[in-house]
Amino acid sequence: ETGVTQSPTHLIKTRGQQVTLRCSSQSGHNTVSWYQQALGQGPQFIFQYYREEENGRGNFPPRFSGLQFPNYSSELNVNALELDDSALYLCASTSGRLMNTEAFFGQGTRLTVV
Amino acid sequence: AQSVTQLDSQVPVFEEAPVELRCNYSSSVSVYLFWYVQYPNQGLQLLLKYLSGSTLVKGINGFEAEFNKSQTSFHLRKPSVHISDTAEYFCAVSENRDDKIIFGKGTRLHILP
């Protein structure tokens, strides 16, 4: 097992720019979920990808988009960055339904928008 | 819609004392319940989960939680805390029809020497 890895670990962007965050899922895991954790808050569900298809979305605007690749790694793209997008972005991977498995989280990408 | 309320934002407790972190949830359907721990500058680690069956769930690091359906609660307990337990603890719920995890706002556990 290699664990869930996210890159970069820290990032500073200017308001209005675009950003891409990356996640490599744990070996054998085909489902990736993304979460946004603002300072002092719990993680909020952004969306989930299963076998390269979006499989559920939280209350985030369309400028938050994602991709999953054939090797099950994933990207989170955010366009037209706003100051409130500053947060820790967490990626979690699973090998199936939560009733049968565990979601493993990466250490996150800390995004600061200035 | 499902939601999670963690009743305490911070809990101070002396080392070797017992601790309880409170969590209430709301959902109109059957749910799975989780407790995650987040150490400083780390991601989330699963402490324990309730899917079905016995209402008392034992997890890692000596933690346990009890599911109470009538009170819609899932409180986390540890009989004796250590300085290494200093962290943020998140209660979470997932409806069994999808795998979206809804987190509470977290409880910061401060261990006092």
PDB file of C-alpha atoms in Angstrom:
ATOM      1  CA  GLU A   1       0.000   0.000   0.000  1.00  0.00           C
ATOM      2  CA  THR A   2       1.347   3.419  -0.950  1.00  0.00           C
ATOM      3  CA  GLY A   3      -1.389   5.509   0.698  1.00  0.00           C
ATOM      4  CA  VAL A   4      -3.169   8.543  -0.686  1.00  0.00           C
ATOM      5  CA  THR A   5      -0.803  11.270  -1.859  1.00  0.00           C
ATOM      6  CA  GLN A   6      -1.718  14.823  -2.746  1.00  0.00           C
ATOM      7  CA  SER A   7       0.264  17.489  -4.537  1.00  0.00           C
ATOM      8  CA  PRO A   8       1.278  20.161  -4.034  1.00  0.00           C
ATOM      9  CA  THR A   9       1.228  20.404  -0.239  1.00  0.00           C
ATOM     10  CA  HIS A  10       0.965  24.184  -0.240  1.00  0.00           C
ATOM     11  CA  LEU A  11      -0.052  26.664  -2.904  1.00  0.00           C
ATOM     12  CA  ILE A  12      -0.561  30.418  -3.090  1.00  0.00           C
ATOM     13  CA  LYS A  13      -2.715  31.856  -5.884  1.00  0.00           C
ATOM     14  CA  THR A  14      -4.122  35.243  -6.764  1.00  0.00           C
ATOM     15  CA  ARG A  15      -7.842  35.943  -6.893  1.00  0.00           C
ATOM     16  CA  GLY A  16      -9.207  35.196 -10.368  1.00  0.00           C
ATOM     17  CA  GLN A  17      -6.576  32.603 -11.212  1.00  0.00           C
ATOM     18  CA  GLN A  18      -7.150  28.923 -11.841  1.00  0.00           C
ATOM     19  CA  VAL A  19      -5.663  26.029  -9.844  1.00  0.00           C
ATOM     20  CA  THR A  20      -5.277  22.272 -10.281  1.00  0.00           C
ATOM     21  CA  LEU A  21      -4.790  19.970  -7.324  1.00  0.00           C
ATOM     22  CA  ARG A  22      -3.781  16.345  -7.717  1.00  0.00           C
ATOM     23  CA  CYS A  23      -4.496  13.155  -5.852  1.00  0.00           C
ATOM     24  CA  SER A  24      -3.079   9.664  -6.264  1.00  0.00           C
ATOM     25  CA  SER A  25      -5.438   7.139  -4.763  1.00  0.00           C
ATOM     26  CA  GLN A  26      -4.364   4.191  -2.677  1.00  0.00           C
ATOM     27  CA  SER A  27      -3.437   1.105  -4.669  1.00  0.00           C
ATOM     28  CA  GLY A  28      -6.563  -0.864  -5.618  1.00  0.00           C
ATOM     29  CA  HIS A  29      -8.957   2.001  -4.877  1.00  0.00           C
ATOM     30  CA  ASN A  30     -11.322   3.049  -7.683  1.00  0.00           C
ATOM     31  CA  THR A  31     -13.270   5.832  -5.959  1.00  0.00           C
ATOM     32  CA  VAL A  32     -11.961   9.284  -5.095  1.00  0.00           C
ATOM     33  CA  SER A  33     -13.755  12.000  -3.147  1.00  0.00           C
ATOM     34  CA  TRP A  34     -12.690  15.614  -2.640  1.00  0.00           C
ATOM     35  CA  TYR A  35     -13.378  17.726   0.419  1.00  0.00           C
ATOM     36  CA  GLN A  36     -12.808  21.386   1.293  1.00  0.00           C
ATOM     37  CA  GLN A  37     -11.860  22.164   4.894  1.00  0.00           C
ATOM     38  CA  ALA A  38     -11.954  25.848   5.739  1.00  0.00           C
ATOM     39  CA  LEU A  39     -10.071  27.007   8.804  1.00  0.00           C
ATOM     40  CA  GLY A  40     -11.837  25.919  11.986  1.00  0.00           C
ATOM     41  CA  GLN A  41     -14.453  23.916  10.097  1.00  0.00           C
ATOM     42  CA  GLY A  42     -15.128  20.311   9.269  1.00  0.00           C
ATOM     43  CA  PRO A  43     -14.466  19.005   5.757  1.00  0.00           C
ATOM     44  CA  GLN A  44     -17.234  19.657   3.231  1.00  0.00           C
ATOM     45  CA  PHE A  45     -17.942  17.223   0.405  1.00  0.00           C
ATOM     46  CA  ILE A  46     -17.181  18.661  -3.052  1.00  0.00           C
ATOM     47  CA  PHE A  47     -17.683  15.657  -5.331  1.00  0.00           C
ATOM     48  CA  GLN A  48     -16.839  12.012  -5.867  1.00  0.00           C
ATOM     49  CA  TYR A  49     -15.498  10.118  -8.871  1.00  0.00           C
ATOM     50  CA  TYR A  50     -16.019   6.431  -9.523  1.00  0.00           C
ATOM     51  CA  ARG A  51     -14.391   4.780 -12.519  1.00  0.00           C
ATOM     52  CA  GLU A  52     -13.791   8.144 -14.226  1.00  0.00           C
ATOM     53  CA  GLU A  53     -17.389   9.371 -13.842  1.00  0.00           C
ATOM     54  CA  GLU A  54     -18.692  11.995 -11.384  1.00  0.00           C
ATOM     55  CA  ASN A  55     -20.753  10.080  -8.843  1.00  0.00           C
ATOM     56  CA  GLY A  56     -22.224  12.727  -6.557  1.00  0.00           C
ATOM     57  CA  ARG A  57     -21.654  16.406  -5.885  1.00  0.00           C
ATOM     58  CA  GLY A  58     -22.002  18.703  -2.896  1.00  0.00           C
ATOM     59  CA  ASN A  59     -23.106  22.343  -2.825  1.00  0.00           C
ATOM     60  CA  PHE A  60     -20.202  23.790  -4.774  1.00  0.00           C
ATOM     61  CA  PRO A  61     -20.465  25.991  -7.882  1.00  0.00           C
ATOM     62  CA  PRO A  62     -19.538  24.708 -11.359  1.00  0.00           C
ATOM     63  CA  ARG A  63     -16.182  26.473 -11.241  1.00  0.00           C
ATOM     64  CA  PHE A  64     -15.162  23.505  -9.069  1.00  0.00           C
ATOM     65  CA  SER A  65     -14.607  20.629 -11.479  1.00  0.00           C
ATOM     66  CA  GLY A  66     -12.734  17.372 -11.483  1.00  0.00           C
ATOM     67  CA  LEU A  67     -11.362  14.487 -13.426  1.00  0.00           C
ATOM     68  CA  GLN A  68     -10.488  10.905 -12.717  1.00  0.00           C
ATOM     69  CA  PHE A  69      -7.981   9.076 -14.869  1.00  0.00           C
ATOM     70  CA  PRO A  70      -7.827   5.395 -15.907  1.00  0.00           C
ATOM     71  CA  ASN A  71      -5.307   4.739 -13.109  1.00  0.00           C
ATOM     72  CA  TYR A  72      -7.917   6.224 -10.699  1.00  0.00           C
ATOM     73  CA  SER A  73      -5.819   9.250  -9.799  1.00  0.00           C
ATOM     74  CA  SER A  74      -7.789  12.475  -9.773  1.00  0.00           C
ATOM     75  CA  GLU A  75      -7.602  16.222 -10.240  1.00  0.00           C
ATOM     76  CA  LEU A  76      -9.594  19.022  -8.688  1.00  0.00           C
ATOM     77  CA  ASN A  77      -9.756  22.201 -10.765  1.00  0.00           C
ATOM     78  CA  VAL A  78     -10.986  25.511  -9.446  1.00  0.00           C
ATOM     79  CA  ASN A  79     -11.523  28.428 -11.845  1.00  0.00           C
ATOM     80  CA  ALA A  80     -11.866  32.131 -11.041  1.00  0.00           C
ATOM     81  CA  LEU A  81     -10.461  31.733  -7.549  1.00  0.00           C
ATOM     82  CA  GLU A  82     -12.066  33.709  -4.756  1.00  0.00           C
ATOM     83  CA  LEU A  83     -10.617  34.610  -1.369  1.00  0.00           C
ATOM     84  CA  ASP A  84     -13.088  32.225   0.310  1.00  0.00           C
ATOM     85  CA  ASP A  85     -11.584  29.321  -1.630  1.00  0.00           C
ATOM     86  CA  SER A  86      -8.624  29.468   0.774  1.00  0.00           C
ATOM     87  CA  ALA A  87      -8.770  26.133   2.585  1.00  0.00           C
ATOM     88  CA  LEU A  88      -7.240  22.705   3.051  1.00  0.00           C
ATOM     89  CA  TYR A  89      -8.370  20.434   0.211  1.00  0.00           C
ATOM     90  CA  LEU A  90      -8.522  16.772   1.125  1.00  0.00           C
ATOM     91  CA  CYS A  91      -8.738  13.777  -1.137  1.00  0.00           C
ATOM     92  CA  ALA A  92     -10.050  10.405   0.034  1.00  0.00           C
ATOM     93  CA  SER A  93     -10.012   7.090  -1.767  1.00  0.00           C
ATOM     94  CA  THR A  94     -11.997   3.901  -1.246  1.00  0.00           C
ATOM     95  CA  SER A  95     -12.171   0.521  -2.924  1.00  0.00           C
ATOM     96  CA  GLY A  96     -15.943   0.284  -2.847  1.00  0.00           C
ATOM     97  CA  ARG A  97     -18.933   1.188  -0.734  1.00  0.00           C
ATOM     98  CA  LEU A  98     -18.299   2.609   2.733  1.00  0.00           C
ATOM     99  CA  MET A  99     -20.264  -0.242   4.240  1.00  0.00           C
ATOM    100  CA  ASN A 100     -17.519  -2.616   3.150  1.00  0.00           C
ATOM    101  CA  THR A 101     -14.391  -0.517   3.250  1.00  0.00           C
ATOM    102  CA  GLU A 102     -12.677   2.512   4.727  1.00  0.00           C
ATOM    103  CA  ALA A 103     -12.005   5.903   3.181  1.00  0.00           C
ATOM    104  CA  PHE A 104      -8.311   6.789   3.368  1.00  0.00           C
ATOM    105  CA  PHE A 105      -7.436  10.485   3.354  1.00  0.00           C
ATOM    106  CA  GLY A 106      -4.390  12.240   2.027  1.00  0.00           C
ATOM    107  CA  GLN A 107      -2.614  14.959   4.005  1.00  0.00           C
ATOM    108  CA  GLY A 108      -4.220  17.642   1.907  1.00  0.00           C
ATOM    109  CA  THR A 109      -3.237  20.670  -0.148  1.00  0.00           C
ATOM    110  CA  ARG A 110      -3.285  23.992   1.651  1.00  0.00           C
ATOM    111  CA  LEU A 111      -4.519  26.620  -0.844  1.00  0.00           C
ATOM    112  CA  THR A 112      -4.182  30.287  -0.024  1.00  0.00           C
ATOM    113  CA  VAL A 113      -5.864  32.828  -2.298  1.00  0.00           C
ATOM    114  CA  VAL A 114      -4.602  36.400  -1.996  1.00  0.00           C
TER     115      VAL A 114
ATOM    116  CA  ALA B   1     -30.960  16.280   4.711  1.00  0.00           C
ATOM    117  CA  GLN B   2     -28.383  14.722   6.947  1.00  0.00           C
ATOM    118  CA  SER B   3     -26.371  16.834   9.375  1.00  0.00           C
ATOM    119  CA  VAL B   4     -23.962  16.422  12.271  1.00  0.00           C
ATOM    120  CA  THR B   5     -23.690  18.556  15.389  1.00  0.00           C
ATOM    121  CA  GLN B   6     -20.672  18.384  17.638  1.00  0.00           C
ATOM    122  CA  LEU B   7     -21.764  20.028  20.829  1.00  0.00           C
ATOM    123  CA  ASP B   8     -18.364  21.176  22.054  1.00  0.00           C
ATOM    124  CA  SER B   9     -15.837  23.081  19.982  1.00  0.00           C
ATOM    125  CA  GLN B  10     -13.096  22.510  22.582  1.00  0.00           C
ATOM    126  CA  VAL B  11     -12.732  20.053  25.437  1.00  0.00           C
ATOM    127  CA  PRO B  12      -9.942  20.446  27.996  1.00  0.00           C
ATOM    128  CA  VAL B  13      -9.155  17.365  30.085  1.00  0.00           C
ATOM    129  CA  PHE B  14      -6.351  16.361  32.397  1.00  0.00           C
ATOM    130  CA  GLU B  15      -3.984  13.616  31.334  1.00  0.00           C
ATOM    131  CA  GLU B  16      -5.146  10.140  32.446  1.00  0.00           C
ATOM    132  CA  ALA B  17      -8.704  11.431  33.014  1.00  0.00           C
ATOM    133  CA  PRO B  18     -11.680  10.091  31.041  1.00  0.00           C
ATOM    134  CA  VAL B  19     -13.181  12.082  28.186  1.00  0.00           C
ATOM    135  CA  GLU B  20     -16.414  12.126  26.219  1.00  0.00           C
ATOM    136  CA  LEU B  21     -16.834  14.015  22.947  1.00  0.00           C
ATOM    137  CA  ARG B  22     -20.470  14.513  22.042  1.00  0.00           C
ATOM    138  CA  CYS B  23     -22.058  14.109  18.637  1.00  0.00           C
ATOM    139  CA  ASN B  24     -25.654  14.239  17.462  1.00  0.00           C
ATOM    140  CA  TYR B  25     -26.849  13.614  13.944  1.00  0.00           C
ATOM    141  CA  SER B  26     -30.013  13.982  11.925  1.00  0.00           C
ATOM    142  CA  SER B  27     -31.098  11.910   8.967  1.00  0.00           C
ATOM    143  CA  SER B  28     -34.340  10.565   7.600  1.00  0.00           C
ATOM    144  CA  VAL B  29     -32.810   7.230   6.582  1.00  0.00           C
ATOM    145  CA  SER B  30     -30.408   4.656   7.972  1.00  0.00           C
ATOM    146  CA  VAL B  31     -26.896   5.944   8.361  1.00  0.00           C
ATOM    147  CA  TYR B  32     -23.345   4.918   8.938  1.00  0.00           C
ATOM    148  CA  LEU B  33     -21.523   6.854  11.648  1.00  0.00           C
ATOM    149  CA  PHE B  34     -17.833   7.629  11.955  1.00  0.00           C
ATOM    150  CA  TRP B  35     -15.282   9.328  14.152  1.00  0.00           C
ATOM    151  CA  TYR B  36     -12.134  10.673  12.521  1.00  0.00           C
ATOM    152  CA  VAL B  37      -9.075  12.232  14.145  1.00  0.00           C
ATOM    153  CA  GLN B  38      -6.910  14.945  12.607  1.00  0.00           C
ATOM    154  CA  TYR B  39      -3.496  15.614  14.091  1.00  0.00           C
ATOM    155  CA  PRO B  40      -1.845  18.983  13.345  1.00  0.00           C
ATOM    156  CA  ASN B  41      -0.917  19.361   9.683  1.00  0.00           C
ATOM    157  CA  GLN B  42      -2.238  15.902   8.879  1.00  0.00           C
ATOM    158  CA  GLY B  43      -5.132  14.401   6.954  1.00  0.00           C
ATOM    159  CA  LEU B  44      -7.959  12.496   8.587  1.00  0.00           C
ATOM    160  CA  GLN B  45      -7.594   9.070  10.179  1.00  0.00           C
ATOM    161  CA  LEU B  46     -10.538   6.802  10.937  1.00  0.00           C
ATOM    162  CA  LEU B  47     -10.922   6.045  14.651  1.00  0.00           C
ATOM    163  CA  LEU B  48     -14.017   3.876  14.427  1.00  0.00           C
ATOM    164  CA  LYS B  49     -17.264   3.378  12.557  1.00  0.00           C
ATOM    165  CA  TYR B  50     -20.771   2.101  13.160  1.00  0.00           C
ATOM    166  CA  LEU B  51     -22.498   0.296  10.317  1.00  0.00           C
ATOM    167  CA  SER B  52     -24.998  -1.969  12.079  1.00  0.00           C
ATOM    168  CA  GLY B  53     -25.225  -4.496  14.878  1.00  0.00           C
ATOM    169  CA  SER B  54     -23.776  -3.858  18.330  1.00  0.00           C
ATOM    170  CA  THR B  55     -24.285  -0.273  19.415  1.00  0.00           C
ATOM    171  CA  LEU B  56     -20.940  -0.148  21.232  1.00  0.00           C
ATOM    172  CA  VAL B  57     -18.103   0.242  18.776  1.00  0.00           C
ATOM    173  CA  LYS B  58     -14.448  -0.072  19.692  1.00  0.00           C
ATOM    174  CA  GLY B  59     -11.789   1.720  17.689  1.00  0.00           C
ATOM    175  CA  ILE B  60      -8.095   2.391  17.628  1.00  0.00           C
ATOM    176  CA  ASN B  61      -6.043   4.041  20.370  1.00  0.00           C
ATOM    177  CA  GLY B  62      -8.447   2.930  23.107  1.00  0.00           C
ATOM    178  CA  PHE B  63     -11.434   4.936  21.871  1.00  0.00           C
ATOM    179  CA  GLU B  64     -14.998   3.646  21.780  1.00  0.00           C
ATOM    180  CA  ALA B  65     -18.356   5.099  20.807  1.00  0.00           C
ATOM    181  CA  GLU B  66     -21.956   4.217  21.495  1.00  0.00           C
ATOM    182  CA  PHE B  67     -24.733   4.549  18.940  1.00  0.00           C
ATOM    183  CA  ASN B  68     -28.043   5.633  20.451  1.00  0.00           C
ATOM    184  CA  LYS B  69     -30.765   5.627  17.820  1.00  0.00           C
ATOM    185  CA  SER B  70     -33.492   7.099  20.031  1.00  0.00           C
ATOM    186  CA  GLN B  71     -31.289  10.062  20.942  1.00  0.00           C
ATOM    187  CA  THR B  72     -29.614  10.189  17.508  1.00  0.00           C
ATOM    188  CA  SER B  73     -26.248  10.358  19.230  1.00  0.00           C
ATOM    189  CA  PHE B  74     -22.844   8.809  18.684  1.00  0.00           C
ATOM    190  CA  HIS B  75     -20.636  10.002  21.544  1.00  0.00           C
ATOM    191  CA  LEU B  76     -16.933   9.167  21.610  1.00  0.00           C
ATOM    192  CA  ARG B  77     -15.253   8.090  24.856  1.00  0.00           C
ATOM    193  CA  LYS B  78     -11.860   7.160  26.195  1.00  0.00           C
ATOM    194  CA  PRO B  79     -11.324   6.035  29.804  1.00  0.00           C
ATOM    195  CA  SER B  80      -7.848   7.582  30.143  1.00  0.00           C
ATOM    196  CA  VAL B  81      -6.370  10.146  27.770  1.00  0.00           C
ATOM    197  CA  HIS B  82      -2.726  10.750  26.958  1.00  0.00           C
ATOM    198  CA  ILE B  83      -0.902  13.806  25.734  1.00  0.00           C
ATOM    199  CA  SER B  84      -0.655  12.133  22.321  1.00  0.00           C
ATOM    200  CA  ASP B  85      -4.459  12.316  22.005  1.00  0.00           C
ATOM    201  CA  THR B  86      -4.216  16.074  21.465  1.00  0.00           C
ATOM    202  CA  ALA B  87      -5.956  16.560  18.113  1.00  0.00           C
ATOM    203  CA  GLU B  88      -9.155  17.607  16.365  1.00  0.00           C
ATOM    204  CA  TYR B  89     -11.910  15.006  16.368  1.00  0.00           C
ATOM    205  CA  PHE B  90     -14.644  14.903  13.736  1.00  0.00           C
ATOM    206  CA  CYS B  91     -17.917  13.049  13.915  1.00  0.00           C
ATOM    207  CA  ALA B  92     -19.348  12.146  10.518  1.00  0.00           C
ATOM    208  CA  VAL B  93     -22.388  10.501   8.969  1.00  0.00           C
ATOM    209  CA  SER B  94     -23.069   8.842   5.652  1.00  0.00           C
ATOM    210  CA  GLU B  95     -26.456   7.685   4.435  1.00  0.00           C
ATOM    211  CA  ASN B  96     -26.369   4.074   3.301  1.00  0.00           C
ATOM    212  CA  ARG B  97     -27.703   4.994  -0.116  1.00  0.00           C
ATOM    213  CA  ASP B  98     -24.560   6.914  -1.056  1.00  0.00           C
ATOM    214  CA  ASP B  99     -21.013   7.343   0.154  1.00  0.00           C
ATOM    215  CA  LYS B 100     -20.978  11.089   0.718  1.00  0.00           C
ATOM    216  CA  ILE B 101     -19.541  11.730   4.187  1.00  0.00           C
ATOM    217  CA  ILE B 102     -20.969  14.697   6.088  1.00  0.00           C
ATOM    218  CA  PHE B 103     -18.680  15.989   8.828  1.00  0.00           C
ATOM    219  CA  GLY B 104     -19.350  17.964  11.970  1.00  0.00           C
ATOM    220  CA  LYS B 105     -17.365  21.086  12.729  1.00  0.00           C
ATOM    221  CA  GLY B 106     -14.955  19.231  14.970  1.00  0.00           C
ATOM    222  CA  THR B 107     -13.984  19.177  18.650  1.00  0.00           C
ATOM    223  CA  ARG B 108     -10.483  20.169  19.687  1.00  0.00           C
ATOM    224  CA  LEU B 109      -9.239  17.967  22.520  1.00  0.00           C
ATOM    225  CA  HIS B 110      -6.741  19.706  24.825  1.00  0.00           C
ATOM    226  CA  ILE B 111      -4.838  17.451  27.181  1.00  0.00           C
ATOM    227  CA  LEU B 112      -3.697  19.279  30.312  1.00  0.00           C
ATOM    228  CA  PRO B 113      -0.595  18.038  32.168  1.00  0.00           C
TER     229      PRO B 113
END
